[in-house]
């Protein structure tokens, strides 16, 4: 069994404010679902990137419950069986809401199995507007795609691509 992975990312625009910041704190649960060399990810047209399915944990919601809810909503995954806690990525990044200097987010990653067939998704309105959809994709192709977006510094690039690409590379190293 692997030791839980931990990495901290600090957005370059945030470094100077780290010690005296008022931070919005957020927990997220994200799923790693593999089938051979394929991985279940979300492709988002707005950002032209691949990301792990998952999202925010509601107050007092257990991580595992949030993960199952998010996987069902975003991918249509059913019968989610959590195999192991894989680790976390802690992020400090800009957050543009009144009263906050930034966001401190911890994304918890879990290795999961799911039923063979995906059901209908139940995306939130902003996910639909961003063109988010679940896809089975070759893990190495997803890594190469995201790395190309980072290298080109595409104008549509979102903040989460660094976290997602870091974890895709880590999953390729540890689990495939």
Short mmCIF file of N, CA and C in Angstrom, two decimals:
data_model
loop_
_atom_site.label_atom_id
_atom_site.label_comp_id
_atom_site.label_asym_id
_atom_site.label_seq_id
_atom_site.Cartn_x
_atom_site.Cartn_y
_atom_site.Cartn_z
N UNK A 1 0.83 -1.18 0.00
CA UNK A 1 0.00 0.00 0.00
C UNK A 1 0.88 1.25 0.00
N UNK A 2 0.50 2.22 -0.81
CA UNK A 2 1.25 3.45 -0.92
C UNK A 2 1.03 4.35 0.29
N UNK A 3 2.06 5.10 0.64
CA UNK A 3 1.89 6.15 1.64
C UNK A 3 1.08 7.26 1.00
N UNK A 4 0.16 7.89 1.72
CA UNK A 4 -0.62 8.96 1.12
C UNK A 4 0.28 10.08 0.58
N UNK A 5 0.00 10.46 -0.64
CA UNK A 5 0.75 11.50 -1.33
C UNK A 5 0.32 12.87 -0.79
N UNK A 6 1.27 13.79 -0.66
CA UNK A 6 0.93 15.16 -0.25
C UNK A 6 1.81 16.13 -1.02
N UNK A 7 1.17 17.16 -1.57
CA UNK A 7 1.90 18.21 -2.27
C UNK A 7 1.21 19.54 -2.00
N UNK A 8 2.00 20.61 -1.91
CA UNK A 8 1.46 21.94 -1.72
C UNK A 8 1.78 22.79 -2.95
N UNK A 9 0.76 23.45 -3.49
CA UNK A 9 0.93 24.36 -4.62
C UNK A 9 0.58 25.77 -4.17
N UNK A 10 1.43 26.72 -4.51
CA UNK A 10 1.16 28.12 -4.21
C UNK A 10 1.15 28.88 -5.53
N UNK A 11 0.00 29.43 -5.87
CA UNK A 11 -0.16 30.19 -7.10
C UNK A 11 0.82 31.37 -7.08
N UNK A 12 1.51 31.64 -8.19
CA UNK A 12 2.53 32.71 -8.19
C UNK A 12 1.99 34.09 -7.80
N UNK A 13 0.73 34.36 -8.07
CA UNK A 13 0.16 35.66 -7.71
C UNK A 13 -0.21 35.74 -6.22
N UNK A 14 -0.05 34.65 -5.52
CA UNK A 14 -0.49 34.58 -4.13
C UNK A 14 0.66 34.59 -3.13
N UNK A 15 1.86 34.25 -3.53
CA UNK A 15 2.99 34.05 -2.61
C UNK A 15 3.19 35.18 -1.61
N UNK A 16 3.16 36.41 -2.06
CA UNK A 16 3.48 37.52 -1.19
C UNK A 16 2.45 37.72 -0.09
N UNK A 17 1.27 37.14 -0.20
CA UNK A 17 0.21 37.35 0.77
C UNK A 17 0.01 36.18 1.74
N UNK A 18 0.81 35.15 1.61
CA UNK A 18 0.54 33.90 2.32
C UNK A 18 0.40 34.05 3.84
N UNK A 19 1.23 34.82 4.49
CA UNK A 19 1.21 34.85 5.94
C UNK A 19 0.13 35.74 6.54
N UNK A 20 -0.28 36.80 5.86
CA UNK A 20 -1.25 37.72 6.45
C UNK A 20 -2.59 37.72 5.72
N UNK A 21 -2.95 36.63 5.11
CA UNK A 21 -4.16 36.57 4.30
C UNK A 21 -5.38 36.11 5.08
N UNK A 22 -6.55 36.62 4.65
CA UNK A 22 -7.84 36.11 5.10
C UNK A 22 -8.27 35.15 3.99
N UNK A 23 -8.35 33.87 4.33
CA UNK A 23 -8.54 32.84 3.31
C UNK A 23 -9.91 32.19 3.38
N UNK A 24 -10.47 31.95 2.19
CA UNK A 24 -11.65 31.10 2.07
C UNK A 24 -11.13 29.67 2.10
N UNK A 25 -11.64 28.85 3.01
CA UNK A 25 -11.17 27.47 3.15
C UNK A 25 -12.16 26.52 2.48
N UNK A 26 -11.62 25.61 1.69
CA UNK A 26 -12.47 24.67 0.95
C UNK A 26 -11.83 23.29 0.97
N UNK A 27 -12.66 22.27 1.17
CA UNK A 27 -12.24 20.88 1.05
C UNK A 27 -12.89 20.32 -0.21
N UNK A 28 -12.18 19.47 -0.93
CA UNK A 28 -12.72 18.83 -2.12
C UNK A 28 -12.36 17.35 -2.09
N UNK A 29 -13.24 16.54 -2.68
CA UNK A 29 -13.01 15.11 -2.82
C UNK A 29 -12.98 14.78 -4.31
N UNK A 30 -11.94 14.07 -4.76
CA UNK A 30 -11.77 13.79 -6.18
C UNK A 30 -11.47 12.30 -6.39
N UNK A 31 -12.04 11.75 -7.48
CA UNK A 31 -11.91 10.33 -7.73
C UNK A 31 -10.90 9.99 -8.80
N UNK A 32 -10.15 8.93 -8.56
CA UNK A 32 -9.23 8.35 -9.54
C UNK A 32 -9.84 7.02 -9.95
N UNK A 33 -10.36 6.96 -11.18
CA UNK A 33 -11.03 5.77 -11.69
C UNK A 33 -10.27 5.31 -12.92
N UNK A 34 -9.60 4.16 -12.80
CA UNK A 34 -8.76 3.62 -13.88
C UNK A 34 -9.34 2.33 -14.43
N UNK A 35 -9.18 2.16 -15.72
CA UNK A 35 -9.48 0.88 -16.39
C UNK A 35 -8.40 0.67 -17.42
N UNK A 36 -7.48 -0.21 -17.11
CA UNK A 36 -6.28 -0.43 -17.94
C UNK A 36 -5.54 0.89 -18.07
N UNK A 37 -5.25 1.36 -19.28
CA UNK A 37 -4.53 2.63 -19.46
C UNK A 37 -5.49 3.81 -19.57
N UNK A 38 -6.79 3.55 -19.41
CA UNK A 38 -7.80 4.60 -19.50
C UNK A 38 -8.14 5.13 -18.11
N UNK A 39 -8.45 6.42 -18.06
CA UNK A 39 -8.84 7.05 -16.81
C UNK A 39 -10.11 7.86 -17.08
N UNK A 40 -11.01 7.87 -16.11
CA UNK A 40 -12.24 8.65 -16.22
C UNK A 40 -11.95 10.07 -15.74
N UNK A 41 -12.05 11.01 -16.67
CA UNK A 41 -11.77 12.41 -16.37
C UNK A 41 -12.91 13.28 -16.86
N UNK A 42 -12.83 14.55 -16.55
CA UNK A 42 -13.75 15.54 -17.09
C UNK A 42 -12.97 16.39 -18.08
N UNK A 43 -13.54 16.56 -19.26
CA UNK A 43 -12.95 17.50 -20.22
C UNK A 43 -13.81 18.75 -20.17
N UNK A 44 -13.16 19.90 -20.02
CA UNK A 44 -13.87 21.17 -19.95
C UNK A 44 -13.48 22.02 -21.14
N UNK A 45 -14.46 22.28 -22.02
CA UNK A 45 -14.20 23.04 -23.24
C UNK A 45 -13.67 24.44 -22.94
N UNK A 46 -14.26 25.12 -21.97
CA UNK A 46 -13.83 26.50 -21.66
C UNK A 46 -12.34 26.59 -21.39
N UNK A 47 -11.81 25.63 -20.65
CA UNK A 47 -10.39 25.66 -20.29
C UNK A 47 -9.54 24.74 -21.17
N UNK A 48 -10.19 23.92 -22.00
CA UNK A 48 -9.50 22.98 -22.88
C UNK A 48 -8.56 22.08 -22.08
N UNK A 49 -9.08 21.52 -20.97
CA UNK A 49 -8.23 20.68 -20.14
C UNK A 49 -8.98 19.47 -19.59
N UNK A 50 -8.19 18.54 -19.06
CA UNK A 50 -8.72 17.36 -18.39
C UNK A 50 -8.55 17.53 -16.89
N UNK A 51 -9.55 17.10 -16.13
CA UNK A 51 -9.48 17.17 -14.68
C UNK A 51 -10.16 15.95 -14.06
N UNK A 52 -9.82 15.70 -12.82
CA UNK A 52 -10.42 14.59 -12.08
C UNK A 52 -11.86 14.95 -11.70
N UNK A 53 -12.76 13.99 -11.76
CA UNK A 53 -14.12 14.27 -11.29
C UNK A 53 -14.11 14.43 -9.78
N UNK A 54 -14.94 15.33 -9.31
CA UNK A 54 -15.04 15.58 -7.89
C UNK A 54 -15.30 17.05 -7.65
N UNK A 55 -15.41 17.41 -6.40
CA UNK A 55 -15.67 18.81 -6.10
C UNK A 55 -15.81 19.05 -4.62
N UNK A 56 -16.41 20.17 -4.32
CA UNK A 56 -16.50 20.67 -2.96
C UNK A 56 -17.27 19.78 -2.00
N UNK A 57 -16.78 19.75 -0.78
CA UNK A 57 -17.41 19.00 0.30
C UNK A 57 -18.30 19.97 1.07
N UNK A 58 -19.56 19.62 1.23
CA UNK A 58 -20.50 20.45 1.98
C UNK A 58 -20.14 20.42 3.47
N UNK A 59 -20.53 21.46 4.22
CA UNK A 59 -20.27 21.47 5.67
C UNK A 59 -20.81 20.19 6.34
N UNK A 60 -20.00 19.59 7.17
CA UNK A 60 -20.36 18.38 7.93
C UNK A 60 -20.59 17.15 7.04
N UNK A 61 -20.22 17.21 5.77
CA UNK A 61 -20.36 16.05 4.88
C UNK A 61 -19.06 15.25 4.91
N UNK A 62 -19.14 13.95 5.15
CA UNK A 62 -17.93 13.13 5.11
C UNK A 62 -17.32 13.14 3.70
N UNK A 63 -15.99 13.07 3.62
CA UNK A 63 -15.30 13.10 2.33
C UNK A 63 -15.82 12.02 1.38
N UNK A 64 -16.00 10.81 1.91
CA UNK A 64 -16.42 9.69 1.07
C UNK A 64 -17.81 9.92 0.49
N UNK A 65 -18.71 10.51 1.28
CA UNK A 65 -20.06 10.81 0.80
C UNK A 65 -20.01 11.88 -0.29
N UNK A 66 -19.18 12.90 -0.08
CA UNK A 66 -19.02 13.97 -1.07
C UNK A 66 -18.48 13.39 -2.37
N UNK A 67 -17.52 12.49 -2.26
CA UNK A 67 -16.93 11.87 -3.46
C UNK A 67 -17.98 11.10 -4.25
N UNK A 68 -18.76 10.27 -3.58
CA UNK A 68 -19.80 9.50 -4.27
C UNK A 68 -20.82 10.42 -4.94
N UNK A 69 -21.22 11.48 -4.24
CA UNK A 69 -22.17 12.45 -4.79
C UNK A 69 -21.60 13.14 -6.03
N UNK A 70 -20.37 13.61 -5.92
CA UNK A 70 -19.74 14.32 -7.04
C UNK A 70 -19.52 13.41 -8.25
N UNK A 71 -19.08 12.18 -8.01
CA UNK A 71 -18.89 11.23 -9.12
C UNK A 71 -20.20 10.96 -9.84
N UNK A 72 -21.27 10.79 -9.08
CA UNK A 72 -22.58 10.54 -9.70
C UNK A 72 -23.03 11.76 -10.49
N UNK A 73 -22.90 12.96 -9.90
CA UNK A 73 -23.36 14.18 -10.58
C UNK A 73 -22.57 14.47 -11.85
N UNK A 74 -21.23 14.36 -11.77
CA UNK A 74 -20.39 14.80 -12.88
C UNK A 74 -20.13 13.73 -13.94
N UNK A 75 -20.17 12.46 -13.55
CA UNK A 75 -19.85 11.40 -14.52
C UNK A 75 -20.97 10.39 -14.72
N UNK A 76 -21.96 10.38 -13.83
CA UNK A 76 -22.98 9.36 -13.88
C UNK A 76 -22.52 8.04 -13.27
N UNK A 77 -21.41 8.06 -12.56
CA UNK A 77 -20.87 6.83 -11.95
C UNK A 77 -21.82 6.31 -10.88
N UNK A 78 -22.00 5.00 -10.88
CA UNK A 78 -22.85 4.32 -9.90
C UNK A 78 -22.01 3.25 -9.20
N UNK A 79 -22.51 2.78 -8.07
CA UNK A 79 -21.84 1.72 -7.30
C UNK A 79 -20.37 2.05 -7.04
N UNK A 80 -20.12 3.27 -6.58
CA UNK A 80 -18.75 3.72 -6.32
C UNK A 80 -18.19 2.95 -5.12
N UNK A 81 -17.09 2.27 -5.36
CA UNK A 81 -16.38 1.53 -4.30
C UNK A 81 -15.02 2.19 -4.11
N UNK A 82 -14.84 2.80 -2.95
CA UNK A 82 -13.58 3.48 -2.67
C UNK A 82 -12.57 2.43 -2.23
N UNK A 83 -11.48 2.32 -3.00
CA UNK A 83 -10.44 1.32 -2.73
C UNK A 83 -9.43 1.80 -1.71
N UNK A 84 -9.01 3.07 -1.84
CA UNK A 84 -8.02 3.60 -0.91
C UNK A 84 -7.95 5.12 -1.01
N UNK A 85 -7.52 5.71 0.08
CA UNK A 85 -7.19 7.13 0.08
C UNK A 85 -5.83 7.26 -0.57
N UNK A 86 -5.74 8.09 -1.61
CA UNK A 86 -4.48 8.22 -2.36
C UNK A 86 -3.62 9.37 -1.83
N UNK A 87 -4.25 10.46 -1.44
CA UNK A 87 -3.47 11.58 -0.93
C UNK A 87 -4.17 12.90 -1.16
N UNK A 88 -3.40 13.98 -1.01
CA UNK A 88 -4.01 15.30 -1.11
C UNK A 88 -3.07 16.30 -1.76
N UNK A 89 -3.69 17.32 -2.33
CA UNK A 89 -2.96 18.48 -2.83
C UNK A 89 -3.55 19.69 -2.12
N UNK A 90 -2.68 20.42 -1.47
CA UNK A 90 -3.06 21.63 -0.76
C UNK A 90 -2.70 22.81 -1.65
N UNK A 91 -3.64 23.74 -1.82
CA UNK A 91 -3.41 24.88 -2.70
C UNK A 91 -3.70 26.20 -1.99
N UNK A 92 -2.88 27.17 -2.32
CA UNK A 92 -3.10 28.56 -1.94
C UNK A 92 -3.18 29.33 -3.24
N UNK A 93 -4.32 29.96 -3.51
CA UNK A 93 -4.49 30.63 -4.79
C UNK A 93 -5.42 31.83 -4.69
N UNK A 94 -5.42 32.67 -5.71
CA UNK A 94 -6.32 33.83 -5.69
C UNK A 94 -7.78 33.40 -5.59
N UNK A 95 -8.56 34.26 -4.95
CA UNK A 95 -10.00 34.03 -4.81
C UNK A 95 -10.64 35.40 -4.83
N UNK A 96 -11.53 35.61 -5.78
CA UNK A 96 -12.04 36.95 -6.06
C UNK A 96 -13.45 37.17 -5.49
N UNK A 97 -13.58 36.98 -4.21
CA UNK A 97 -14.85 37.30 -3.54
C UNK A 97 -14.56 38.25 -2.40
N UNK A 98 -15.49 39.16 -2.16
CA UNK A 98 -15.30 40.20 -1.14
C UNK A 98 -14.99 39.58 0.22
N UNK A 99 -14.04 40.17 0.90
CA UNK A 99 -13.70 39.74 2.24
C UNK A 99 -12.58 38.73 2.31
N UNK A 100 -12.11 38.23 1.17
CA UNK A 100 -11.06 37.21 1.16
C UNK A 100 -9.87 37.66 0.31
N UNK A 101 -8.68 37.30 0.79
CA UNK A 101 -7.45 37.58 0.03
C UNK A 101 -7.08 36.42 -0.87
N UNK A 102 -7.64 35.26 -0.60
CA UNK A 102 -7.30 34.08 -1.39
C UNK A 102 -8.05 32.86 -0.89
N UNK A 103 -7.72 31.74 -1.48
CA UNK A 103 -8.35 30.47 -1.12
C UNK A 103 -7.28 29.49 -0.65
N UNK A 104 -7.63 28.75 0.39
CA UNK A 104 -6.84 27.60 0.84
C UNK A 104 -7.71 26.38 0.60
N UNK A 105 -7.32 25.57 -0.37
CA UNK A 105 -8.12 24.40 -0.72
C UNK A 105 -7.28 23.15 -0.55
N UNK A 106 -7.91 22.14 0.02
CA UNK A 106 -7.29 20.82 0.10
C UNK A 106 -8.15 19.86 -0.70
N UNK A 107 -7.54 19.30 -1.75
CA UNK A 107 -8.21 18.30 -2.58
C UNK A 107 -7.75 16.92 -2.13
N UNK A 108 -8.71 16.09 -1.72
CA UNK A 108 -8.44 14.72 -1.28
C UNK A 108 -8.74 13.79 -2.44
N UNK A 109 -7.79 12.93 -2.78
CA UNK A 109 -7.93 12.02 -3.91
C UNK A 109 -8.10 10.58 -3.40
N UNK A 110 -9.05 9.88 -4.04
CA UNK A 110 -9.37 8.50 -3.68
C UNK A 110 -9.35 7.63 -4.93
N UNK A 111 -8.76 6.45 -4.83
CA UNK A 111 -8.81 5.46 -5.90
C UNK A 111 -10.13 4.72 -5.77
N UNK A 112 -10.89 4.64 -6.87
CA UNK A 112 -12.24 4.08 -6.84
C UNK A 112 -12.47 3.10 -7.98
N UNK A 113 -13.40 2.20 -7.75
CA UNK A 113 -14.00 1.38 -8.80
C UNK A 113 -15.45 1.82 -8.93
N UNK A 114 -15.98 1.70 -10.13
CA UNK A 114 -17.38 2.06 -10.36
C UNK A 114 -18.03 1.00 -11.24
N UNK A 115 -19.36 1.05 -11.32
CA UNK A 115 -20.08 0.13 -12.20
C UNK A 115 -19.62 0.33 -13.64
N UNK A 116 -19.78 -0.70 -14.46
CA UNK A 116 -19.27 -0.67 -15.84
C UNK A 116 -19.87 0.44 -16.69
N UNK A 117 -21.14 0.72 -16.51
CA UNK A 117 -21.82 1.72 -17.34
C UNK A 117 -22.05 3.01 -16.57
N UNK A 118 -21.82 4.13 -17.25
CA UNK A 118 -22.12 5.43 -16.66
C UNK A 118 -23.58 5.78 -16.93
N UNK A 119 -24.22 6.40 -15.97
CA UNK A 119 -25.60 6.86 -16.12
C UNK A 119 -25.59 8.33 -16.55
N UNK A 120 -26.75 8.94 -16.64
CA UNK A 120 -26.85 10.35 -17.02
C UNK A 120 -26.19 11.23 -15.96
N UNK A 121 -25.54 12.29 -16.42
CA UNK A 121 -24.92 13.24 -15.50
C UNK A 121 -25.96 14.24 -14.99
N UNK A 122 -25.63 14.88 -13.89
CA UNK A 122 -26.49 15.92 -13.30
C UNK A 122 -25.60 17.10 -12.95
N UNK A 123 -25.03 17.70 -13.97
CA UNK A 123 -24.08 18.80 -13.79
C UNK A 123 -24.79 20.05 -13.26
N UNK A 124 -24.00 20.87 -12.56
CA UNK A 124 -24.47 22.17 -12.13
C UNK A 124 -24.44 23.11 -13.34
N UNK A 125 -25.18 24.21 -13.26
CA UNK A 125 -25.31 25.12 -14.39
C UNK A 125 -23.96 25.65 -14.88
N UNK A 126 -23.07 26.01 -13.96
CA UNK A 126 -21.77 26.54 -14.39
C UNK A 126 -20.93 25.45 -15.07
N UNK A 127 -21.09 24.20 -14.68
CA UNK A 127 -20.36 23.11 -15.33
C UNK A 127 -20.87 22.91 -16.76
N UNK A 128 -22.18 23.00 -16.93
CA UNK A 128 -22.77 22.90 -18.27
C UNK A 128 -22.29 24.06 -19.13
N UNK A 129 -22.34 25.28 -18.58
CA UNK A 129 -21.92 26.48 -19.32
C UNK A 129 -20.45 26.40 -19.73
N UNK A 130 -19.63 25.74 -18.92
CA UNK A 130 -18.21 25.59 -19.25
C UNK A 130 -17.92 24.45 -20.22
N UNK A 131 -18.96 23.70 -20.60
CA UNK A 131 -18.77 22.59 -21.53
C UNK A 131 -18.07 21.40 -20.92
N UNK A 132 -18.39 21.10 -19.68
CA UNK A 132 -17.78 19.97 -18.97
C UNK A 132 -18.49 18.68 -19.32
N UNK A 133 -17.70 17.63 -19.60
CA UNK A 133 -18.28 16.33 -19.89
C UNK A 133 -17.32 15.21 -19.46
N UNK A 134 -17.88 14.09 -19.00
CA UNK A 134 -17.01 12.96 -18.61
C UNK A 134 -16.50 12.23 -19.85
N UNK A 135 -15.24 11.80 -19.78
CA UNK A 135 -14.62 11.06 -20.88
C UNK A 135 -13.68 10.00 -20.32
N UNK A 136 -13.65 8.87 -20.99
CA UNK A 136 -12.59 7.88 -20.75
C UNK A 136 -11.49 8.25 -21.72
N UNK A 137 -10.28 8.45 -21.21
CA UNK A 137 -9.18 8.89 -22.05
C UNK A 137 -7.91 8.15 -21.63
N UNK A 138 -7.01 7.99 -22.58
CA UNK A 138 -5.71 7.40 -22.27
C UNK A 138 -4.97 8.34 -21.32
N UNK A 139 -4.46 7.80 -20.24
CA UNK A 139 -3.82 8.61 -19.21
C UNK A 139 -2.66 9.45 -19.77
N UNK A 140 -1.81 8.84 -20.59
CA UNK A 140 -0.67 9.57 -21.14
C UNK A 140 -1.13 10.68 -22.09
N UNK A 141 -2.21 10.44 -22.84
CA UNK A 141 -2.73 11.49 -23.73
C UNK A 141 -3.28 12.67 -22.92
N UNK A 142 -3.94 12.40 -21.81
CA UNK A 142 -4.45 13.47 -20.96
C UNK A 142 -3.31 14.29 -20.38
N UNK A 143 -2.25 13.62 -19.94
CA UNK A 143 -1.08 14.33 -19.40
C UNK A 143 -0.46 15.21 -20.48
N UNK A 144 -0.23 14.64 -21.65
CA UNK A 144 0.39 15.40 -22.75
C UNK A 144 -0.46 16.60 -23.15
N UNK A 145 -1.77 16.40 -23.20
CA UNK A 145 -2.68 17.50 -23.57
C UNK A 145 -2.57 18.63 -22.55
N UNK A 146 -2.71 18.33 -21.26
CA UNK A 146 -2.64 19.35 -20.22
C UNK A 146 -1.27 20.04 -20.21
N UNK A 147 -0.20 19.26 -20.37
CA UNK A 147 1.14 19.85 -20.37
C UNK A 147 1.31 20.83 -21.54
N UNK A 148 0.73 20.52 -22.69
CA UNK A 148 0.81 21.42 -23.84
C UNK A 148 0.07 22.73 -23.56
N UNK A 149 -1.07 22.65 -22.89
CA UNK A 149 -1.83 23.86 -22.52
C UNK A 149 -0.99 24.72 -21.58
N UNK A 150 -0.35 24.11 -20.59
CA UNK A 150 0.49 24.83 -19.63
C UNK A 150 1.68 25.47 -20.36
N UNK A 151 2.31 24.71 -21.22
CA UNK A 151 3.49 25.21 -21.93
C UNK A 151 3.16 26.41 -22.82
N UNK A 152 2.01 26.35 -23.49
CA UNK A 152 1.60 27.46 -24.37
C UNK A 152 1.04 28.64 -23.59
N UNK A 153 0.69 28.41 -22.30
CA UNK A 153 0.06 29.45 -21.49
C UNK A 153 -1.19 29.98 -22.19
N UNK A 154 -2.03 29.04 -22.66
CA UNK A 154 -3.25 29.43 -23.36
C UNK A 154 -4.04 30.44 -22.53
N UNK A 155 -4.65 31.40 -23.20
CA UNK A 155 -5.41 32.45 -22.51
C UNK A 155 -6.61 31.88 -21.77
N UNK A 156 -7.08 30.71 -22.17
CA UNK A 156 -8.24 30.09 -21.52
C UNK A 156 -7.85 29.21 -20.33
N UNK A 157 -6.56 29.10 -20.06
CA UNK A 157 -6.08 28.18 -19.03
C UNK A 157 -6.64 28.55 -17.65
N UNK A 158 -7.19 27.55 -16.96
CA UNK A 158 -7.73 27.74 -15.62
C UNK A 158 -6.66 27.53 -14.55
N UNK A 159 -7.00 27.89 -13.32
CA UNK A 159 -6.05 27.75 -12.20
C UNK A 159 -5.80 26.30 -11.81
N UNK A 160 -6.77 25.43 -12.04
CA UNK A 160 -6.65 24.06 -11.53
C UNK A 160 -5.78 23.15 -12.40
N UNK A 161 -5.38 23.58 -13.58
CA UNK A 161 -4.66 22.69 -14.49
C UNK A 161 -3.33 22.22 -13.90
N UNK A 162 -2.69 23.04 -13.09
CA UNK A 162 -1.42 22.63 -12.48
C UNK A 162 -1.64 21.48 -11.49
N UNK A 163 -2.67 21.60 -10.66
CA UNK A 163 -3.00 20.53 -9.71
C UNK A 163 -3.35 19.24 -10.46
N UNK A 164 -4.21 19.38 -11.45
CA UNK A 164 -4.68 18.20 -12.19
C UNK A 164 -3.54 17.49 -12.91
N UNK A 165 -2.66 18.25 -13.55
CA UNK A 165 -1.55 17.66 -14.30
C UNK A 165 -0.53 17.02 -13.35
N UNK A 166 -0.27 17.68 -12.24
CA UNK A 166 0.60 17.11 -11.21
C UNK A 166 0.08 15.74 -10.78
N UNK A 167 -1.22 15.67 -10.49
CA UNK A 167 -1.80 14.42 -10.02
C UNK A 167 -1.89 13.37 -11.13
N UNK A 168 -2.17 13.79 -12.36
CA UNK A 168 -2.17 12.83 -13.46
C UNK A 168 -0.80 12.18 -13.60
N UNK A 169 0.26 12.98 -13.52
CA UNK A 169 1.62 12.42 -13.60
C UNK A 169 1.90 11.49 -12.42
N UNK A 170 1.44 11.86 -11.23
CA UNK A 170 1.67 11.03 -10.04
C UNK A 170 0.93 9.70 -10.16
N UNK A 171 -0.31 9.75 -10.64
CA UNK A 171 -1.09 8.53 -10.85
C UNK A 171 -0.40 7.62 -11.87
N UNK A 172 0.12 8.20 -12.95
CA UNK A 172 0.82 7.41 -13.97
C UNK A 172 2.05 6.72 -13.37
N UNK A 173 2.73 7.42 -12.48
CA UNK A 173 3.93 6.87 -11.85
C UNK A 173 3.59 5.78 -10.83
N UNK A 174 2.55 6.00 -10.02
CA UNK A 174 2.25 5.10 -8.91
C UNK A 174 1.29 3.97 -9.23
N UNK A 175 0.31 4.22 -10.10
CA UNK A 175 -0.81 3.27 -10.22
C UNK A 175 -0.91 2.57 -11.57
N UNK A 176 -0.18 3.01 -12.56
CA UNK A 176 -0.31 2.39 -13.90
C UNK A 176 0.97 1.64 -14.23
#
